[in-house]
mmCIF file of C-alpha atoms in Angstrom:
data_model
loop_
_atom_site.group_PDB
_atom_site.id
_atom_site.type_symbol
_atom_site.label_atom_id
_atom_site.label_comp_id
_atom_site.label_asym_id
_atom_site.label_seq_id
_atom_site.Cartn_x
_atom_site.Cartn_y
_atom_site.Cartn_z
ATOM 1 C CA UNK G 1 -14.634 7.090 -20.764
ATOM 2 C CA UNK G 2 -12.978 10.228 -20.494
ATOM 3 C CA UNK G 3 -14.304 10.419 -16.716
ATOM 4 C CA UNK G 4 -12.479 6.917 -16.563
ATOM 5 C CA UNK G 5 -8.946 7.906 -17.412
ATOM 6 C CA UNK G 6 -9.128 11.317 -15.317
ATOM 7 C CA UNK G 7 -10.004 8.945 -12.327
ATOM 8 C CA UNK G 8 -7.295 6.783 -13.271
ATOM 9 C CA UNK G 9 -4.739 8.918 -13.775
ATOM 10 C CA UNK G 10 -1.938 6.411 -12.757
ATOM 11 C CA UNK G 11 -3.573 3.770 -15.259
ATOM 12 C CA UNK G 12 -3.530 6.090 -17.891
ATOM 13 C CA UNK G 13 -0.103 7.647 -17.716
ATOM 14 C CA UNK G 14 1.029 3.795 -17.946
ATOM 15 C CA UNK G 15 -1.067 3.460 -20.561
ATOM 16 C CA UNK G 16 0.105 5.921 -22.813
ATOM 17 C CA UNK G 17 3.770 5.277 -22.092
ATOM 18 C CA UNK G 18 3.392 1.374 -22.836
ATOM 19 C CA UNK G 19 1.972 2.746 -26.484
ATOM 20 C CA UNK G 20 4.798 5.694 -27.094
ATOM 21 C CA UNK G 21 7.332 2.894 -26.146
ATOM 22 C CA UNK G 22 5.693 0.562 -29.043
ATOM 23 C CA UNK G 23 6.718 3.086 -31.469
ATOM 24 C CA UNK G 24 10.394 3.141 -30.466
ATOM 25 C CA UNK G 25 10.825 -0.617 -30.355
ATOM 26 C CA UNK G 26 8.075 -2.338 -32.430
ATOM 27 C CA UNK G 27 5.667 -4.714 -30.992
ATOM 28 C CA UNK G 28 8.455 -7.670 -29.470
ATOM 29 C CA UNK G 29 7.194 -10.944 -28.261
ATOM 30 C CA UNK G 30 9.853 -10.229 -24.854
ATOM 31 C CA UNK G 31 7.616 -7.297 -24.048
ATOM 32 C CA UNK G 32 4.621 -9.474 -23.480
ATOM 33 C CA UNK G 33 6.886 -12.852 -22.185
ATOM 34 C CA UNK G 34 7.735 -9.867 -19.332
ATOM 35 C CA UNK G 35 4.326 -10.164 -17.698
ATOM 36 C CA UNK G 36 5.001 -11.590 -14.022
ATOM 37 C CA UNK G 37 1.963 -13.722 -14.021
ATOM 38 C CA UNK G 38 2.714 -14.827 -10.269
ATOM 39 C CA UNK G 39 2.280 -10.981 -8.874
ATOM 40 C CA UNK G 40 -0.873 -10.950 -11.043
ATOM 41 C CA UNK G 41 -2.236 -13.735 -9.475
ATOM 42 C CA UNK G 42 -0.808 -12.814 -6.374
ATOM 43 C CA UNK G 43 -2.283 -9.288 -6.010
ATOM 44 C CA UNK G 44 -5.871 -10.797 -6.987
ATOM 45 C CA UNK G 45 -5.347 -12.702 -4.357
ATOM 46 C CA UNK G 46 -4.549 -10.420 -1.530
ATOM 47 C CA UNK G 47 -7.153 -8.253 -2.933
ATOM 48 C CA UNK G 48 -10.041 -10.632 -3.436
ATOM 49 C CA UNK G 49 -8.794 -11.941 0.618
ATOM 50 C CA UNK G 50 -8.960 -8.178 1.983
ATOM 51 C CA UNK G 51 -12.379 -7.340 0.642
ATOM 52 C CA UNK G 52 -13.460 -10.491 1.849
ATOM 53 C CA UNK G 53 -12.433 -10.179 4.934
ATOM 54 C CA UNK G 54 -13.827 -6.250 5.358
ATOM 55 C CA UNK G 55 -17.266 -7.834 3.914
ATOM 56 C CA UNK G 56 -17.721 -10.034 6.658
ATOM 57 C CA UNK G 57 -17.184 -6.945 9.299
ATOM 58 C CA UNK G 58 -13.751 -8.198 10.821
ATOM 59 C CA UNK G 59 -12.120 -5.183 10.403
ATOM 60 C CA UNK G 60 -15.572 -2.468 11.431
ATOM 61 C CA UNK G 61 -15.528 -5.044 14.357
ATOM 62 C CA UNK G 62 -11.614 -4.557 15.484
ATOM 63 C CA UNK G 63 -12.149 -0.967 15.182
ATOM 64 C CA UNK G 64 -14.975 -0.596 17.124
ATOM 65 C CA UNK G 65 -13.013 -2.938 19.915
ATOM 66 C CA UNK G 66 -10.683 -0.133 20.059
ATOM 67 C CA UNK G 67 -12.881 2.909 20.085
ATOM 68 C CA UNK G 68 -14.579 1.985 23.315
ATOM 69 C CA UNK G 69 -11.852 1.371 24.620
ATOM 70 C CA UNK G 70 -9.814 4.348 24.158
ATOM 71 C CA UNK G 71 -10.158 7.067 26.950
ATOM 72 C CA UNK G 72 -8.180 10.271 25.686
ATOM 73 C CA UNK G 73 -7.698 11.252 22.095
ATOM 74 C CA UNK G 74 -3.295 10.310 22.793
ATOM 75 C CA UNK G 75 -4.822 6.849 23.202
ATOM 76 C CA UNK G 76 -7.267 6.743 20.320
ATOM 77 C CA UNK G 77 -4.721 8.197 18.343
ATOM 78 C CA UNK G 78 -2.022 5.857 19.277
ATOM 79 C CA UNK G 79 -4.605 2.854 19.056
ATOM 80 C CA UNK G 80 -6.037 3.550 15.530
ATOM 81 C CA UNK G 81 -2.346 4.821 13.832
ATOM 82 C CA UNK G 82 -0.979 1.245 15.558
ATOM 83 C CA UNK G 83 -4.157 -0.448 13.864
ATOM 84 C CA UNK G 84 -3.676 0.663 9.865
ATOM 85 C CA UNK G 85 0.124 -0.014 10.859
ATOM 86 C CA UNK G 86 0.055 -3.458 11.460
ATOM 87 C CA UNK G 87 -3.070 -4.241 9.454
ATOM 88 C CA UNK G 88 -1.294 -2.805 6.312
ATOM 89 C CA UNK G 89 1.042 -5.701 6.928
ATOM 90 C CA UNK G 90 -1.257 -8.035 5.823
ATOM 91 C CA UNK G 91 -4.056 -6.188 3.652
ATOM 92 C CA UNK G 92 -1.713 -3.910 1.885
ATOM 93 C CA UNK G 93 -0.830 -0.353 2.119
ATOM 94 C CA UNK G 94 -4.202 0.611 -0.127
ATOM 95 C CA UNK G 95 -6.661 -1.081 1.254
ATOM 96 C CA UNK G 96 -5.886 -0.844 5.159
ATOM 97 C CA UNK G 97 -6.535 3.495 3.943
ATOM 98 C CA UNK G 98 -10.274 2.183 2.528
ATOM 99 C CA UNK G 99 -11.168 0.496 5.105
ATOM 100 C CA UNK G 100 -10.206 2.319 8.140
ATOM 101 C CA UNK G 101 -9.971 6.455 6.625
ATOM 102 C CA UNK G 102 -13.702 6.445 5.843
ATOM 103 C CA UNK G 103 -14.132 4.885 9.316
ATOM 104 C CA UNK G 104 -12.557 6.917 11.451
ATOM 105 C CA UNK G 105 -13.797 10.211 9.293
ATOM 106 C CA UNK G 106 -17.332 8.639 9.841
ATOM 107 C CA UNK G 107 -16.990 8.179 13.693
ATOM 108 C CA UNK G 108 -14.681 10.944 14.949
ATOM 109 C CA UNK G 109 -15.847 13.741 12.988
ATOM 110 C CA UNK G 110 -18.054 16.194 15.539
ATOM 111 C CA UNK G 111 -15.909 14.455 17.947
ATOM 112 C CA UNK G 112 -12.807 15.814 17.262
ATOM 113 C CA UNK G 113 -11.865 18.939 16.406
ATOM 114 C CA UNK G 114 -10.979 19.699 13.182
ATOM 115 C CA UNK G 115 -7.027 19.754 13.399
ATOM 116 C CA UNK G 116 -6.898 16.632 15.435
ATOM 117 C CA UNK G 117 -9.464 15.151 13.111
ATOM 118 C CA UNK G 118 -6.832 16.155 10.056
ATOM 119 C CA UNK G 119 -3.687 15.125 12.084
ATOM 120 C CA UNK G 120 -5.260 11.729 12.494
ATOM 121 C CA UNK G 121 -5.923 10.977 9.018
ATOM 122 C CA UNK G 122 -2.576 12.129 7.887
ATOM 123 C CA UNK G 123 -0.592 9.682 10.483
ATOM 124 C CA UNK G 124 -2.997 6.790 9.440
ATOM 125 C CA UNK G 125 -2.178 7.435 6.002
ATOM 126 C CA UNK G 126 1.479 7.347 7.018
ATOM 127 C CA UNK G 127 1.528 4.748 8.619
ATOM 128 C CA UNK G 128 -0.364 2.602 6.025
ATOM 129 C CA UNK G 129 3.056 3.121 3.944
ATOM 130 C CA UNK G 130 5.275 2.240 6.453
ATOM 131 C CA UNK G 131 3.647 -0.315 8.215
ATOM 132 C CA UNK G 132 3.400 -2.161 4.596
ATOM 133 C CA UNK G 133 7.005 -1.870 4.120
ATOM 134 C CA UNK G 134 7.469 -4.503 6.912
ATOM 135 C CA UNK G 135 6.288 -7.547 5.150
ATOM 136 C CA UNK G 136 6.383 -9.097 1.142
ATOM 137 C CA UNK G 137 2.784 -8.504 1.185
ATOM 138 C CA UNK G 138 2.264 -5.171 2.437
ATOM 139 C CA UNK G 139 2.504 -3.246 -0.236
ATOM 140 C CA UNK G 140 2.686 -4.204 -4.252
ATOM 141 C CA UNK G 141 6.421 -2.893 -4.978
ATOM 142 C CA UNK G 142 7.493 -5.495 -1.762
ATOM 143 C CA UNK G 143 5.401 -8.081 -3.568
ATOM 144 C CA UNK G 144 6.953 -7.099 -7.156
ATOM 145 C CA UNK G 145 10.907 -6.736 -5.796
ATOM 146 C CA UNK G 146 10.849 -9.704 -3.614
ATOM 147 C CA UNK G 147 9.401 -11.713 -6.184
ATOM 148 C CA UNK G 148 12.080 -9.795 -9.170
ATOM 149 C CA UNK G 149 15.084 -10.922 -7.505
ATOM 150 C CA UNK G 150 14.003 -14.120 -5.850
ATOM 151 C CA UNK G 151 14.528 -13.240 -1.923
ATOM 152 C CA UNK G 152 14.198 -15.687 0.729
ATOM 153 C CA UNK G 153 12.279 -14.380 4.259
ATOM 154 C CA UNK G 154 15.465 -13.894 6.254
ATOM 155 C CA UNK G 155 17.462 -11.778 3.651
ATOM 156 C CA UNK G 156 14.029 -9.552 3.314
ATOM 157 C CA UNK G 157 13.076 -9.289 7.159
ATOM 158 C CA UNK G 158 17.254 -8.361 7.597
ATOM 159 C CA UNK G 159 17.013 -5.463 5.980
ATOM 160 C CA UNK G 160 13.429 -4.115 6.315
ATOM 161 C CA UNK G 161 12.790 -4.706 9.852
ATOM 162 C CA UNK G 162 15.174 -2.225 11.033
ATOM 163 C CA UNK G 163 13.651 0.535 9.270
ATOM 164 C CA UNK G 164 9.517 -0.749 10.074
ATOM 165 C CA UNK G 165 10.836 -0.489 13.876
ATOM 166 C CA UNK G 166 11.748 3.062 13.362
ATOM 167 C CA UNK G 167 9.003 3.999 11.469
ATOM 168 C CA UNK G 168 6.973 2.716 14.393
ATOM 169 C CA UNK G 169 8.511 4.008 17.087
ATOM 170 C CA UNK G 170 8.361 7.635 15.071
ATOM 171 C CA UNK G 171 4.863 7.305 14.882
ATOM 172 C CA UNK G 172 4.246 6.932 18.226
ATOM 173 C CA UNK G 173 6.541 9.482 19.023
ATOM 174 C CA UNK G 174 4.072 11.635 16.886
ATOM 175 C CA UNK G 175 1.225 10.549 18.569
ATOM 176 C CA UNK G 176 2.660 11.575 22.323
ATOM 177 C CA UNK G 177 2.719 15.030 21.512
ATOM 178 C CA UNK G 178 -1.539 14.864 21.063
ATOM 179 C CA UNK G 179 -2.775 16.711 23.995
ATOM 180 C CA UNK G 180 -4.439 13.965 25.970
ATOM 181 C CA UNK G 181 -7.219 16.647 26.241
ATOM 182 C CA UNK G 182 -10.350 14.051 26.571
ATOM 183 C CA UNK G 183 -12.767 15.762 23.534
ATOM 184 C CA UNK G 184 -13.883 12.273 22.623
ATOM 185 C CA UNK G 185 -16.806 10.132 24.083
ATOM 186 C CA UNK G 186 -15.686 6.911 23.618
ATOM 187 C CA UNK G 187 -19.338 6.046 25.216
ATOM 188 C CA UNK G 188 -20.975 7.432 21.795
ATOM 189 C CA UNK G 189 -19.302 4.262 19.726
ATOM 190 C CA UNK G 190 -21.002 1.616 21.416
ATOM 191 C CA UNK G 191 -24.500 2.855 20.387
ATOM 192 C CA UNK G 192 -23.631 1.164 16.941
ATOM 193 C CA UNK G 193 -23.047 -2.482 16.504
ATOM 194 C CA UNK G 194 -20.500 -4.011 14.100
ATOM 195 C CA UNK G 195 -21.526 -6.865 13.155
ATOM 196 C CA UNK G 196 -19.101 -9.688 12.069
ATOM 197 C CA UNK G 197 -19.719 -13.005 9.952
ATOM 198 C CA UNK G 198 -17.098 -15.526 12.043
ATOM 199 C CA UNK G 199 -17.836 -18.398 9.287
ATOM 200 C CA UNK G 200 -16.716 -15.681 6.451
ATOM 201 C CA UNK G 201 -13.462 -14.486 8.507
ATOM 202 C CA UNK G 202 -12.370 -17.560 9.343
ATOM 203 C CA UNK G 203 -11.977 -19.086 5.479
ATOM 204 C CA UNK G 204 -10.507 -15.784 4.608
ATOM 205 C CA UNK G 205 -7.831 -16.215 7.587
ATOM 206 C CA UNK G 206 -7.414 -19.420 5.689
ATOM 207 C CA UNK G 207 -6.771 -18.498 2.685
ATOM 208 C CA UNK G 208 -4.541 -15.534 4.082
ATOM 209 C CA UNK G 209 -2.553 -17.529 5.292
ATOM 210 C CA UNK G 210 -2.251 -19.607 2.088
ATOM 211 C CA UNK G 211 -1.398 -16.408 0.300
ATOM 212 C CA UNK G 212 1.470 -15.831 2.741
ATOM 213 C CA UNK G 213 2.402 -19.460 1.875
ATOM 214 C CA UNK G 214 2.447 -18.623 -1.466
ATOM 215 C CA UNK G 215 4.391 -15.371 -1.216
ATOM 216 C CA UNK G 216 6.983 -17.509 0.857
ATOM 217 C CA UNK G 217 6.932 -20.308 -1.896
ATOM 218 C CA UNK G 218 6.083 -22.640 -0.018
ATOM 219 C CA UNK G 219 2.329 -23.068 -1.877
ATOM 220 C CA UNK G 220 2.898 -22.956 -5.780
ATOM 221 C CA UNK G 221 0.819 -20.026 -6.562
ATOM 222 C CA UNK G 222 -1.426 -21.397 -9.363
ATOM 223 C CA UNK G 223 -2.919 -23.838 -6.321
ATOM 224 C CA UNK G 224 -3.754 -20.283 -4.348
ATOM 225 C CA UNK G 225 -5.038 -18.512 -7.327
ATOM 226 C CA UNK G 226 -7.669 -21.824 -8.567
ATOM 227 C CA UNK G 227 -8.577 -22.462 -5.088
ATOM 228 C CA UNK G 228 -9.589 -19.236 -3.869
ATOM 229 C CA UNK G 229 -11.767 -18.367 -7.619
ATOM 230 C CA UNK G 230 -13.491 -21.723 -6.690
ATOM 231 C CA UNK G 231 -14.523 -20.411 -3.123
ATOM 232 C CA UNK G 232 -15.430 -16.930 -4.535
ATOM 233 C CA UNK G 233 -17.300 -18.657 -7.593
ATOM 234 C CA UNK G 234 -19.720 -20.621 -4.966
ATOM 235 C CA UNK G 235 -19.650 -19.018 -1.611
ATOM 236 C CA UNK G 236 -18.988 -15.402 -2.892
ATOM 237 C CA UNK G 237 -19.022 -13.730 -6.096
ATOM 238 C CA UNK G 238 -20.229 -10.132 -5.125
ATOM 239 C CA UNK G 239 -15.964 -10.081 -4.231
ATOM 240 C CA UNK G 240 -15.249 -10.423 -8.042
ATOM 241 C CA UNK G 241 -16.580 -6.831 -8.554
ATOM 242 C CA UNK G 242 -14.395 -5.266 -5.464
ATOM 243 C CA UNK G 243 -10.985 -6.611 -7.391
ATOM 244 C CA UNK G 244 -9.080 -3.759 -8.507
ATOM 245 C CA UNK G 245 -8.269 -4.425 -11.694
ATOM 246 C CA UNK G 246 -7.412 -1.436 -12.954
ATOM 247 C CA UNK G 247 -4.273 -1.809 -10.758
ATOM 248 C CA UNK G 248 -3.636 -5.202 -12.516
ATOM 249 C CA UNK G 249 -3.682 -3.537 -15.742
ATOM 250 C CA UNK G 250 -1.602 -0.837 -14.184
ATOM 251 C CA UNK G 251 1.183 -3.688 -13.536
ATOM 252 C CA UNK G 252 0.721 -5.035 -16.795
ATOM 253 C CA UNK G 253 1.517 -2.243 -18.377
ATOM 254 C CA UNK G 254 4.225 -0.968 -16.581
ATOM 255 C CA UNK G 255 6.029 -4.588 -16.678
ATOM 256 C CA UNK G 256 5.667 -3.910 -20.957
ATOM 257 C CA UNK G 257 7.294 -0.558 -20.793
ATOM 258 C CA UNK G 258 9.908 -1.512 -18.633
ATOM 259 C CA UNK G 259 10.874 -4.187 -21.103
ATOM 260 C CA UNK G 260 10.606 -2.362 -24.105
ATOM 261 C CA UNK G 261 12.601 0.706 -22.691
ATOM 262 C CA UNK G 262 15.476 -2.064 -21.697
ATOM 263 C CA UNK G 263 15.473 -2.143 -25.616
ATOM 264 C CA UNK G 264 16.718 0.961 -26.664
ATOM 265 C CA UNK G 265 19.884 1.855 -25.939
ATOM 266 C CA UNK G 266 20.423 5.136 -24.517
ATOM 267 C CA UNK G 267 17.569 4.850 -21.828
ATOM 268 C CA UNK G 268 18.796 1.202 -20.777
ATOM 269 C CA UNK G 269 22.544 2.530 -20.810
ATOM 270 C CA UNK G 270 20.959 6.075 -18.499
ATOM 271 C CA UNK G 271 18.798 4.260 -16.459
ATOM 272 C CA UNK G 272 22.011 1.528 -15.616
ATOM 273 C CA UNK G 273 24.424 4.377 -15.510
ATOM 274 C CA UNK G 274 21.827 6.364 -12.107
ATOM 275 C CA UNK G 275 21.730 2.589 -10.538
ATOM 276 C CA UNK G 276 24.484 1.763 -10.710
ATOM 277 C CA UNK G 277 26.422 4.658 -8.807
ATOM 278 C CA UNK G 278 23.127 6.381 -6.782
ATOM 279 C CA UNK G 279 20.318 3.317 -6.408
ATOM 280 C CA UNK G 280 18.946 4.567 -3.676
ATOM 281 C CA UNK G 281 18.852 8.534 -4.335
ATOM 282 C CA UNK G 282 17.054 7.217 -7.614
ATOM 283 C CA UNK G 283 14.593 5.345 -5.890
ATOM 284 C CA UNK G 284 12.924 8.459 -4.230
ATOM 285 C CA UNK G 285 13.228 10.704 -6.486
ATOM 286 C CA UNK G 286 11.940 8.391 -8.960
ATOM 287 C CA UNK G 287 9.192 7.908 -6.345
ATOM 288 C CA UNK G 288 8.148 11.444 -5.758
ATOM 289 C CA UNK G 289 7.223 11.720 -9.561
ATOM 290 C CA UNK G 290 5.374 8.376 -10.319
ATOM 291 C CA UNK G 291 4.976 6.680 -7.370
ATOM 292 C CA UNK G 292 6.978 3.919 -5.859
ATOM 293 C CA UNK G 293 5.309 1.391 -7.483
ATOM 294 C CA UNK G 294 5.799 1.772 -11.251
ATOM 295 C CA UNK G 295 9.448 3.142 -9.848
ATOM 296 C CA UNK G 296 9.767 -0.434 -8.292
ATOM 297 C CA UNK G 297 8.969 -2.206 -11.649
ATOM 298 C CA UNK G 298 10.563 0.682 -13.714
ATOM 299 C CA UNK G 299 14.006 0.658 -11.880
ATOM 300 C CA UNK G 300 14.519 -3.077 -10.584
ATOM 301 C CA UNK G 301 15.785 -4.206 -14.519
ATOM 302 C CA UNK G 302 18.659 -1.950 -14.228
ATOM 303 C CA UNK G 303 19.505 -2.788 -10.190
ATOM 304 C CA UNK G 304 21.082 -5.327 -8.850
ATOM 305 C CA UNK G 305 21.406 -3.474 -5.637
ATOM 306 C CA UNK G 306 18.330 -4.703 -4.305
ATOM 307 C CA UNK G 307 18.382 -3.692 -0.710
ATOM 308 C CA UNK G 308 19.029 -0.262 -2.233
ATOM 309 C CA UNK G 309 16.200 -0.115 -4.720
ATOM 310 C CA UNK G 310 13.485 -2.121 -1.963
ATOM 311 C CA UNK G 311 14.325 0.823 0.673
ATOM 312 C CA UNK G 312 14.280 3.454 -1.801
ATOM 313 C CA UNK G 313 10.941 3.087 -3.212
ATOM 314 C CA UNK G 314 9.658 2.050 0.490
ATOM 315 C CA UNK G 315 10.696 4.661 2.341
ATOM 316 C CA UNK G 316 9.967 6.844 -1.053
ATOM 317 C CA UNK G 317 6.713 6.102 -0.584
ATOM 318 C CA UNK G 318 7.055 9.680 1.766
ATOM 319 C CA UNK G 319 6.939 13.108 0.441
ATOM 320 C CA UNK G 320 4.803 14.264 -2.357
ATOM 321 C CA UNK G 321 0.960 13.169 -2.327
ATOM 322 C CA UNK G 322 1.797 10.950 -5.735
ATOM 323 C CA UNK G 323 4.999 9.163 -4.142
ATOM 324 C CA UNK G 324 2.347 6.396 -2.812
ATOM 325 C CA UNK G 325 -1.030 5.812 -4.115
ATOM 326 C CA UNK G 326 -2.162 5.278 -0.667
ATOM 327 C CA UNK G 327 -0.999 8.693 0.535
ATOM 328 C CA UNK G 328 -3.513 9.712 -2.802
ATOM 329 C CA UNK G 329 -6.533 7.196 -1.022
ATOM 330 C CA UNK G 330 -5.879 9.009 2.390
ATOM 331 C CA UNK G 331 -6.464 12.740 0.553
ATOM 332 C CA UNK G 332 -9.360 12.023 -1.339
ATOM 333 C CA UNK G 333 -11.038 10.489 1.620
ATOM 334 C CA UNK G 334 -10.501 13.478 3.890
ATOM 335 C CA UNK G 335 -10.952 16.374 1.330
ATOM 336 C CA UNK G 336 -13.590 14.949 0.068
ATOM 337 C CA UNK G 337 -15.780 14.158 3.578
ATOM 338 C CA UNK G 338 -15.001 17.473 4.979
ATOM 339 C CA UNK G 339 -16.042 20.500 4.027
ATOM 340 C CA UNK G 340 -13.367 23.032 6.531
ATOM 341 C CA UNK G 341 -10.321 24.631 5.430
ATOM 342 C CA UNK G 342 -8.141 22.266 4.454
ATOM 343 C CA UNK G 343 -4.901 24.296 4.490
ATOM 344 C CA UNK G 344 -3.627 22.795 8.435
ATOM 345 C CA UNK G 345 -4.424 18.986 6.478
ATOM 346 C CA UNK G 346 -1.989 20.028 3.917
ATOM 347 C CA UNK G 347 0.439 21.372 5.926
ATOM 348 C CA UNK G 348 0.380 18.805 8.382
ATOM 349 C CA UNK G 349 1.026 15.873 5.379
ATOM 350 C CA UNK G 350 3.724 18.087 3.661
ATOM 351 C CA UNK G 351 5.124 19.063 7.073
ATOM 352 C CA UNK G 352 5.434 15.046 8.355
ATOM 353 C CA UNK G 353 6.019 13.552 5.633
ATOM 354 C CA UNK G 354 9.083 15.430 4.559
ATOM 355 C CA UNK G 355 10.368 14.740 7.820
ATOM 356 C CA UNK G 356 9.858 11.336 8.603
ATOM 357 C CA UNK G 357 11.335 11.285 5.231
ATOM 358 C CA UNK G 358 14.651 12.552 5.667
ATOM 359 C CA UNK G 359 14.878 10.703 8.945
ATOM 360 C CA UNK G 360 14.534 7.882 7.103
ATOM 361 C CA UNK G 361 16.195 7.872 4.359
ATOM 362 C CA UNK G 362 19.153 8.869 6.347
ATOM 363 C CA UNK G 363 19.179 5.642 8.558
ATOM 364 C CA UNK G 364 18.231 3.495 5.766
ATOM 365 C CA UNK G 365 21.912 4.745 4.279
ATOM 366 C CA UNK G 366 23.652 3.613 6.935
ATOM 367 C CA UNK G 367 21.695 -0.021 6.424
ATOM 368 C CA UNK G 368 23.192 -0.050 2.562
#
């Protein structure tokens, strides 16, 4: 149990602040009516889709595509960074980091050298957290804020597309200045096969694209959530076991504490008096401290600045290791797999991410 929480640490903290905040305000019935049922069912959803979809090899199978195909490591760089970009658009920040960090640790390393092998995970990571930030489903604060204050498609895609351009174009910019030096065999990846169940991937295509329905409101979200534990119930169960729910208990939580704290006073009348004149400042700094996500659910009751608060915990997602839990996903892959110094991997992740950071956050001002 104790292992549990120490894994957890995210889960826990919530935890434990949901309880403190009991003692401050009683137990309420408003703190449990706050539960967002929808981005419960929603997240299950996307979750349940994405593990699907990796189970039937779709994703092993893209990847591969692109390894043989890649002739210098400038390409293969550019190739897989583009890949967790635009996957993470659709799978989510998290689990684009599962699927393709352990990959290309697993492929590249001996083929590589170490520092290229470091500076590839860090951009991947990267770009899993701003390649989310271009869609409602890309990450769970974009799912939770566009959800909070009721957004249509074309106010969300004014303001975030902007910034997702940028991010992209920095990326790349990032991965011109790899030597195009050709230490990797693109010849080695085709000794493996990746196989890839076609019937699988194409019902979870289907129901992707339900979910996006969903999202967009155009599917009442109950219908999504019924029909897809139906198909999981009698074409795949093993995909109720890959669900993360501590993360749903994660949300749960943090939707309690954020309506009990609204309760007392002096936080609600702090908390209103930082939104109100520095939203977006607040965001990231809220960010760098306990993630964007719980800062999306946290902060959003005392915003109504919500092009402030949806760039400030996006582009917060930047910076410290715990501003995103993917950035966390992305470390523990690498430090864990490799056994080298691990100093130029830290510096490398501090170094970019303060950067792209700042860049950032400075034309995402001008957007406000």
């Amino acid at each position: 149990m104790i292992a549990f929480f120490k894994r957890e640490m995210t889960f826990t903290v919530a935890l434990i602040a949901t309880l403190v905040s009991f003692l401050f305000v009683g137990v309420q019935p408003s703190s449990f009516s706050s539960v967002d049922f929808r981005i419960l069912a929603l997240l299950f959803c996307l979750m349940g889709i994405s593990s699907g979809l990796k189970k039937a090899g779709f994703f092993n199978s893209l990847a591969h595509m692109i390894l043989k195909a890649c002739k210098n490591v400038r390409v293969l760089f550019i190739s897989l960074v583009s890949l967790v970009f635009f996957s993470s658009m659709l799978v989510t920040n998290d689990v684009a980091l599962i699927i393709f960090v352990p990959f290309s640790i697993m492929m590249l390393k001996g083929k590589l050298d170490d520092k290229s092998l470091a500076a590839l995970i860090v951009l991947e990571t990267i770009g899993a957290n701003l390649g989310s930030m271009a869609t409602p489903v890309g990450n769970p604060q974009n799912l939770f804020l566009y959800s909070y204050y009721g957004l249509d498609a074309a106010s969300f895609f004014s303001v975030i597309v902007p910034v997702s351009a940028l991010s992209y174009l920095l990326l790349i910019l990032l991965c011109l200045m790899i030597s195009r030096k050709a230490v990797y065999d693109s010849s080695t990846s085709s000794s493996i096969e990746a196989e890839k169940d076609m019937r699988s991937t194409a019902f979870y295509f289907v129901f992707l694209f339900l979910a996006l329905l969903s999202v967009f409101r155009v599917l009442d979200w109950r219908i999504l959530f019924a029909l897809l534990a139906v198909f999981l119930l009698f074409y795949d169960r093993s995909i109720f076991l890959k669900i993360d729910y501590v993360l749903l208990l994660t949300f749960v939580c943090f939707f309690i504490f954020s309506a009990n704290i609204s309760l007392i006073s002096s936080v609600r009348n702090f908390l209103s008096s930082l939104m109100a004149r520095r939203p977006f400042i607040t965001g990231i700094l809220t960010s760098q401290v306990i993630s964007n996500v719980p800062s999306a659910v946290l902060l959003a009751p005392f915003c109504n600045a919500w092009k402030a608060l949806l760039l400030a915990v996006d582009v917060g997602g930047l910076g410290t290791p715990v501003a995103s839990l993917a950035s966390l996903i992305g470390l523990k892959y690498y430090l864990s797999s490799t056994s080298e110094e691990h100093g130029h991997f830290l510096f490398c992740f501090a170094f970019f991410n303060v950067v792209l950071l700042l860049v950032l956050a400075f034309f995402s001002l001008l957007l406000i």
